[in-house]
Tab-separated table of C-alpha atoms and ligand atoms in Angstrom:
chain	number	residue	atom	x	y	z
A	1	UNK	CA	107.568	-111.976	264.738
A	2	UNK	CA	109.925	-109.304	263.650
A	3	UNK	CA	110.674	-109.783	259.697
A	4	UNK	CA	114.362	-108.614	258.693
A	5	UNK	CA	114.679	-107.020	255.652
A	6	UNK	CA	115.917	-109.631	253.632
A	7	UNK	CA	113.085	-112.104	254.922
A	8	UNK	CA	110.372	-108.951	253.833
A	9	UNK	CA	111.901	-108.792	250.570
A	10	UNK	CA	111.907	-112.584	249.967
A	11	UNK	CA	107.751	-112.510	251.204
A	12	UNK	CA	106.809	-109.673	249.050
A	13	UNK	CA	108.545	-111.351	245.421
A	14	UNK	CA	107.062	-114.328	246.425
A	15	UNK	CA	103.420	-112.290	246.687
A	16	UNK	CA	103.267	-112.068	250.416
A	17	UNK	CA	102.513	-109.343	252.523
A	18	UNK	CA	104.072	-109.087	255.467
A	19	UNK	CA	102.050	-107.071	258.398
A	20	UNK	CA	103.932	-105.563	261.198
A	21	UNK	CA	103.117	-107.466	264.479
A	22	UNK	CA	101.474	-103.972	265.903
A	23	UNK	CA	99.191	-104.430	262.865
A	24	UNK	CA	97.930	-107.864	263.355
A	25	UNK	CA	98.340	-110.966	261.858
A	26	UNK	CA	100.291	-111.624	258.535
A	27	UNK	CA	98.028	-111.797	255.806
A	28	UNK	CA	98.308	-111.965	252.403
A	29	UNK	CA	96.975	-108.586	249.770
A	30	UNK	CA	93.146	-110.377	249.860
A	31	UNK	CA	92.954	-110.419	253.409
A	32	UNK	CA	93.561	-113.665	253.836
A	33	UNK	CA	95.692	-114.901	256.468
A	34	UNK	CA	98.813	-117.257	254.847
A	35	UNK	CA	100.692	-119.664	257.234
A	36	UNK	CA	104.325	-118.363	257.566
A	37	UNK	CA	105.687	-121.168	259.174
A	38	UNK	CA	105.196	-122.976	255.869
A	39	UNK	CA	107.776	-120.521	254.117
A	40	UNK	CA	110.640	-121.283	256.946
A	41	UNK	CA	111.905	-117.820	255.980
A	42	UNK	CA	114.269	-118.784	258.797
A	43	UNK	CA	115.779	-121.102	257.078
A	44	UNK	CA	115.979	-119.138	253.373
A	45	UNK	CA	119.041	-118.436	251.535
A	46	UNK	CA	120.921	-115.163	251.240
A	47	UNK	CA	119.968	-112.676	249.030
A	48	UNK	CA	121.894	-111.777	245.759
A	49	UNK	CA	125.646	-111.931	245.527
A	50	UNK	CA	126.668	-108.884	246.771
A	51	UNK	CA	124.992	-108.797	249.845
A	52	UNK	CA	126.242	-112.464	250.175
A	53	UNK	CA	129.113	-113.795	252.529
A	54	UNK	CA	128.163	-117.482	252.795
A	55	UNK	CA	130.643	-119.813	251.283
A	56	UNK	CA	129.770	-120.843	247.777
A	57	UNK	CA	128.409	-124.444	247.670
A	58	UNK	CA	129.990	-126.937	245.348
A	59	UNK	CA	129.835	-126.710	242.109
A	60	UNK	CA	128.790	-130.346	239.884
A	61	UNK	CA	129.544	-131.570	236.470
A	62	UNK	CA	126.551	-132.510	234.382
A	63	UNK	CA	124.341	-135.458	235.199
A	64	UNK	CA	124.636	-138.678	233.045
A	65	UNK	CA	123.824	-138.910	229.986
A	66	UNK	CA	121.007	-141.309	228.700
A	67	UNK	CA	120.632	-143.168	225.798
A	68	UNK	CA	119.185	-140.757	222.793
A	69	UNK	CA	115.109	-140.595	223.085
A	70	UNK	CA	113.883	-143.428	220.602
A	71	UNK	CA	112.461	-140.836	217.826
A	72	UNK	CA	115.359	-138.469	216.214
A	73	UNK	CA	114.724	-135.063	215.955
A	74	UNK	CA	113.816	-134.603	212.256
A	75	UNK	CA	114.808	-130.811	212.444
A	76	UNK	CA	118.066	-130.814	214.303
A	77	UNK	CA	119.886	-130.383	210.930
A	78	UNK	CA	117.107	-127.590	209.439
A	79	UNK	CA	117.149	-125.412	212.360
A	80	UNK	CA	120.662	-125.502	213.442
A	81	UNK	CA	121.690	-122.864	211.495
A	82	UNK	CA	118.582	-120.577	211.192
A	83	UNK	CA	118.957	-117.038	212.558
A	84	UNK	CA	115.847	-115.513	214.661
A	85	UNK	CA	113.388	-114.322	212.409
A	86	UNK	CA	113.436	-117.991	210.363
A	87	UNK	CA	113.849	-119.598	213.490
A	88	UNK	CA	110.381	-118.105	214.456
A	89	UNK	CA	108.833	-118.825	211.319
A	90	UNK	CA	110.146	-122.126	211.481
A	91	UNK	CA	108.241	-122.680	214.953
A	92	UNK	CA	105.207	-121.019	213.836
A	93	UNK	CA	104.727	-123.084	210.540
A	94	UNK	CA	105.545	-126.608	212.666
A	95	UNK	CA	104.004	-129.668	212.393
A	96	UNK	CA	106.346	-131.849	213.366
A	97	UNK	CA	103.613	-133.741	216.047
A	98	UNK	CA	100.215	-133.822	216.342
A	99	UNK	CA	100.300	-130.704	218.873
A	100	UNK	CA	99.477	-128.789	215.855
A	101	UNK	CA	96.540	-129.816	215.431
A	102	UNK	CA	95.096	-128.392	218.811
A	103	UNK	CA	97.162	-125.683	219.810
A	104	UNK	CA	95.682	-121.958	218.993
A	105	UNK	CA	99.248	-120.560	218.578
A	106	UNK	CA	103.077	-121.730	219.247
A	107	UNK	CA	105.131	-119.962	222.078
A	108	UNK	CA	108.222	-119.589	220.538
A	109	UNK	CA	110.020	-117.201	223.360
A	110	UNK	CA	110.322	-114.083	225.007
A	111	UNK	CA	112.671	-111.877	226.031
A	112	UNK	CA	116.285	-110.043	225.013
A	113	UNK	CA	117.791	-111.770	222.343
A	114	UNK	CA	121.231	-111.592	224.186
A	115	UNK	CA	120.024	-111.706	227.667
A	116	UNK	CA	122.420	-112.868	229.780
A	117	UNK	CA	119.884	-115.281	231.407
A	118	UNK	CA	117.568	-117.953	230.161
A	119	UNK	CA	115.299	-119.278	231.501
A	120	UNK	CA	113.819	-122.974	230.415
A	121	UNK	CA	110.297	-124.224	231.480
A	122	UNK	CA	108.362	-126.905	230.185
A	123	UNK	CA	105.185	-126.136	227.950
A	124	UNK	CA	102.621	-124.136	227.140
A	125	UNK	CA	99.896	-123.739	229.007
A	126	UNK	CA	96.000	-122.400	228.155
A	127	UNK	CA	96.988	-118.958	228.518
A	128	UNK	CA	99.776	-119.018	226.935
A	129	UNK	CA	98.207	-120.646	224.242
A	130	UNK	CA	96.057	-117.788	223.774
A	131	UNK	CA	98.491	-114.912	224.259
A	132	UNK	CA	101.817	-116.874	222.459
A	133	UNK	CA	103.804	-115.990	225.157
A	134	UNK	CA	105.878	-118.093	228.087
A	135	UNK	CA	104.962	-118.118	231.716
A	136	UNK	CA	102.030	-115.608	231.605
A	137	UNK	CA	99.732	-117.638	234.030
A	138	UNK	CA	99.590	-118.073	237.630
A	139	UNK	CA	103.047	-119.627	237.406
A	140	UNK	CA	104.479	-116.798	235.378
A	141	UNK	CA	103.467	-114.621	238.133
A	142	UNK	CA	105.162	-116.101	240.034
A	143	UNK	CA	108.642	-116.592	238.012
A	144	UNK	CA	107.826	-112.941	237.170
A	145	UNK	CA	108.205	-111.921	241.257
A	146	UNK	CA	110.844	-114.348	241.663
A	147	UNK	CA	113.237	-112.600	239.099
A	148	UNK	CA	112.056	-109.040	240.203
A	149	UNK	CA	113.415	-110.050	243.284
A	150	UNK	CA	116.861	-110.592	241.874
A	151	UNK	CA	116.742	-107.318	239.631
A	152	UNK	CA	115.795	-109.273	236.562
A	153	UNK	CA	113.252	-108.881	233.808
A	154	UNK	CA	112.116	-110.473	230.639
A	155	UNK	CA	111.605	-106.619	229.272
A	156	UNK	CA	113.453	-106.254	225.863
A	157	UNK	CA	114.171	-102.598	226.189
A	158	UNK	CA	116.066	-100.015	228.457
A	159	UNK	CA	117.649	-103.029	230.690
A	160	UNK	CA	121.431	-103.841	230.868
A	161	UNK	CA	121.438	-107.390	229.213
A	162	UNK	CA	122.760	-108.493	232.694
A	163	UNK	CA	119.475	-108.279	234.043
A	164	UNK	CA	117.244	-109.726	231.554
A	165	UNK	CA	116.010	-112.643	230.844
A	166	UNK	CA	115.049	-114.719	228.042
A	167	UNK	CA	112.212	-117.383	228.770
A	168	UNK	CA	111.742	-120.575	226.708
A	169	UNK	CA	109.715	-124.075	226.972
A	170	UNK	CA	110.733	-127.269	226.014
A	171	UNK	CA	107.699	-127.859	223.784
A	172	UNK	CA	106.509	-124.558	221.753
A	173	UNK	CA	102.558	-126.122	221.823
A	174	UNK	CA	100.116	-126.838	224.618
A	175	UNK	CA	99.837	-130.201	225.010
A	176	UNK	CA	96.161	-130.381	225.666
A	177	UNK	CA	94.421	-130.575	228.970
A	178	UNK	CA	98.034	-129.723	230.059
A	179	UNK	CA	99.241	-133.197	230.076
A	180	UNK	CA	103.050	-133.758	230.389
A	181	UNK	CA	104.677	-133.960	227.187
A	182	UNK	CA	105.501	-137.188	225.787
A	183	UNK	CA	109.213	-137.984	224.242
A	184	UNK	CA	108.311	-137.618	220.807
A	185	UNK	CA	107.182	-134.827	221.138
A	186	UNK	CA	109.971	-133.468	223.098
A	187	UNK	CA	112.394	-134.840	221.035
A	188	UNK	CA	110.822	-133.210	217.605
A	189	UNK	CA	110.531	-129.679	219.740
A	190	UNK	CA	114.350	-129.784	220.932
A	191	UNK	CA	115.632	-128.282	218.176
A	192	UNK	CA	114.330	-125.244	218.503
A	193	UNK	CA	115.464	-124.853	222.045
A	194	UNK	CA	118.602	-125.718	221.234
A	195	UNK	CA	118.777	-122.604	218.586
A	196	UNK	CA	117.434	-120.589	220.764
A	197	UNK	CA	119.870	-121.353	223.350
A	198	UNK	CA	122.711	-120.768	220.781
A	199	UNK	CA	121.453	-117.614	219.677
A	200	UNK	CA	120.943	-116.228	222.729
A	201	UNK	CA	124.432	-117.428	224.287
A	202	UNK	CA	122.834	-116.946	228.072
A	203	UNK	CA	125.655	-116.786	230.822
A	204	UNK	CA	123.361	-118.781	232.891
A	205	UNK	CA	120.383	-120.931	232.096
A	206	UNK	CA	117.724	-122.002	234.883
A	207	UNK	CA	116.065	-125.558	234.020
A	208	UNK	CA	112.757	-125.360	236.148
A	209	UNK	CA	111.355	-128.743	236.484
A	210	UNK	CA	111.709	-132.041	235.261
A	211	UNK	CA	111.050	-131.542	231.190
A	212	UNK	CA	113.682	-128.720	231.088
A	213	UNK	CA	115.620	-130.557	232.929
A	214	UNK	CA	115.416	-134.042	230.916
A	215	UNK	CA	115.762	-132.008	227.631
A	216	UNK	CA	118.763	-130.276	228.836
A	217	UNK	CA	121.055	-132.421	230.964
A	218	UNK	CA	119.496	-135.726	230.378
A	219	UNK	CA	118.863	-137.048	233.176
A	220	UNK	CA	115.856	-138.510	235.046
A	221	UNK	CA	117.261	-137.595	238.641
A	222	UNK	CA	114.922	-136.204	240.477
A	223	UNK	CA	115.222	-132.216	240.783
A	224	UNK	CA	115.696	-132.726	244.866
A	225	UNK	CA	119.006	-133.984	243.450
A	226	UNK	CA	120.209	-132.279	241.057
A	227	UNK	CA	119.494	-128.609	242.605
A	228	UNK	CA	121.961	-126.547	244.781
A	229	UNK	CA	124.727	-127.536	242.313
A	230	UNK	CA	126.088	-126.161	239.408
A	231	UNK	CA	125.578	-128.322	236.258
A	232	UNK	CA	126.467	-127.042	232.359
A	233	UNK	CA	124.502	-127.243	229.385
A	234	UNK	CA	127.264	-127.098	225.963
A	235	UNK	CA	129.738	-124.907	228.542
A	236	UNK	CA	126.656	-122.768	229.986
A	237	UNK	CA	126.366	-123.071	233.308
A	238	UNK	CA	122.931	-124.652	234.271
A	239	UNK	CA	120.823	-124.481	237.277
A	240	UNK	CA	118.495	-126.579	238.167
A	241	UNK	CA	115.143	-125.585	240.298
A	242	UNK	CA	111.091	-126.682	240.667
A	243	UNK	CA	109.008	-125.192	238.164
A	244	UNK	CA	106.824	-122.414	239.625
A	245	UNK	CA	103.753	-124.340	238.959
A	246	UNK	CA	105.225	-127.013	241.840
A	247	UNK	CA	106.001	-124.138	243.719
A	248	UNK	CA	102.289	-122.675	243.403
A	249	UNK	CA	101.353	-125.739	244.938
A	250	UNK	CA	104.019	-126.797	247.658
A	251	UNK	CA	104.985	-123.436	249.606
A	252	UNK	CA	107.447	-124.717	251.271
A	253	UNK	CA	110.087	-125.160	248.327
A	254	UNK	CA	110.246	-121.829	247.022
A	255	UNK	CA	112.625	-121.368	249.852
A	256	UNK	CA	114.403	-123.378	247.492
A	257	UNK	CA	113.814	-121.780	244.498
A	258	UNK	CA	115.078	-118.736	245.644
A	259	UNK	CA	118.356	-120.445	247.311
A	260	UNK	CA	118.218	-121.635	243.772
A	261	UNK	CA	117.954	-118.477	242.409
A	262	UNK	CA	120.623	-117.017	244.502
A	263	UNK	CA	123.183	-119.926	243.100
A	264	UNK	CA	122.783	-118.867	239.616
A	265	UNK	CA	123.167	-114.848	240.315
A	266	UNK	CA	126.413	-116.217	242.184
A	267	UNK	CA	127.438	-118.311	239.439
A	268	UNK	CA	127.333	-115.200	237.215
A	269	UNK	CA	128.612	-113.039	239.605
A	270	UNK	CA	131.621	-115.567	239.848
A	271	UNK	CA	131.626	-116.346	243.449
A	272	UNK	CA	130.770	-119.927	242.698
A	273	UNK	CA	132.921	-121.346	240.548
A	274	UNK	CA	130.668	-122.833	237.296
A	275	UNK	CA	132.594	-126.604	235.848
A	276	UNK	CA	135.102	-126.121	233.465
A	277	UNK	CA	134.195	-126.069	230.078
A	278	UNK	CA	134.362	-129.421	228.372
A	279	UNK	CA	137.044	-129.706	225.105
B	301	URA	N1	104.508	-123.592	232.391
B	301	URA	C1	105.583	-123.680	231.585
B	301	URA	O1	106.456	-124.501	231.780
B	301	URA	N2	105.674	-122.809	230.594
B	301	URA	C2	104.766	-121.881	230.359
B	301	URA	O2	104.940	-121.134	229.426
B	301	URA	C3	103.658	-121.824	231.214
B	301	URA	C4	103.539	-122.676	232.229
């Protein structure tokens, strides 16, 4: 099969090498021969805006709003007005829920302080416990590739803010064993994501998977429903997408992801029109 260079692009940020048909089978850098089909590169999105002339899909207002989670926040009102270095002190000295007791470290964040995107995942995991930083696992590999594709990078120097990112979880500990968080514990972490989403003022924020999502827009739609539309988070525009660990595990969405992807860059590069801003 001849690759164009779009599809090539798309296989390499998503780790896959693509061998020329004179060459042999694909396979991927190991050796190992990876099923194609299962990507439907056929069937991806267009890359980045400016090489894009599909018509925009529709932008959506934000998803209902549930009722508040049973347990208030008890540092909404502490943190709200904290600037970054208390803000990280704040997170580092928490023991708001019993995730204190096992984590190693908290993850508060990474990236440019004024990046112009943010990106939202869900929780620590073991490595991240150990290193105190977001998405440096399998699945952070993965994001990683994903916004090199786009041009993006959660490096702090030498990068127009336009093409950084700033990465975030929901909850700043590992939960342990990697269990899903519970609601308490998501609602006495929101705070902090909440600062850290108004200090940063992102032009864009991508939820990836159902904890960012829940936090952000509450909801409990699935993410098959609320992705390929435009949502806002306190007048940011907010996409939705599957968390790279999904995607680690289910090939054939990160076709998805990237269409995903693609919406947000558009978003910012204003060829999809975000929802007004509310009041
Ligand atoms: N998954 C997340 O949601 N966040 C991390 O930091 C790592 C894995």
């Amino acid at each position: 099969m001849g690759w164009t260079e779009r599809q090539r692009a798309m296989l390499q940020a998503m780790g896959l090498r693509v061998w020329s048909p004179v060459a042999g089978p694909e396979a991927t850098a190991t050796g190992e021969p990876v099923h194609l089909p299962e990507l439907d590169v056929d069937t991806m999105p267009s890359p980045p805006p400016a090489r894009r002339s599909s018509p925009p899909p529709h932008a959506a207002s934000d998803a209902a709003v549930p009722p508040p989670s049973a347990t208030p926040a008890p540092l909404a009102g502490a943190v709200a007005d904290l600037d970054w270095p208390a803000l990280r002190q704040a997170v580092a000295a928490c023991q708001a829920c019993s995730l204190c007791e096992t984590r190693r470290q908290t993850v508060f964040g990474v990236g440019a302080e004024r990046a112009h995107w943010m990106v939202v995942g869900e929780a620590p995991g073991e490595q991240e416990d150990r290193r105190g930083e977001p998405f440096v696992g399998p699945a952070g590999q993965l994001l990683d590739r994903m916004l090199a594709a786009l041009g993006l990078s959660r490096e702090v120097d030498g990068t127009d803010p336009a093409q950084q990112v700033y990465i975030a979880n929901t909850l700043k500990c590992r939960p342990p064993g990697n269990r899903n968080p519970t609601p308490d514990e998501l609602a006495r972490c929101e705070p902090f994501l909440m600062r850290q989403i108004a200090l940063v003022q992102p032009r864009i924020i991508l939820a990836m998977g159902r904890f960012a999502v829940q936090a952000l827009l509450r909801t409990d739609a699935p993410i098959g429903k609320l992705r390929g539309q435009v949502h806002t988070y306190q007048g940011v525009p907010l996409v939705v997408t599957y968390h790279p660990a999904y995607l680690l595990r289910n090939l054939p969405d990160k076709a998805k992801a990237w269409a995903d992807l693609c919406l947000a860059a558009d978003v910012l590069a204003g060829v999809v029109d975000a929802p007004a801003r509310a009041g």
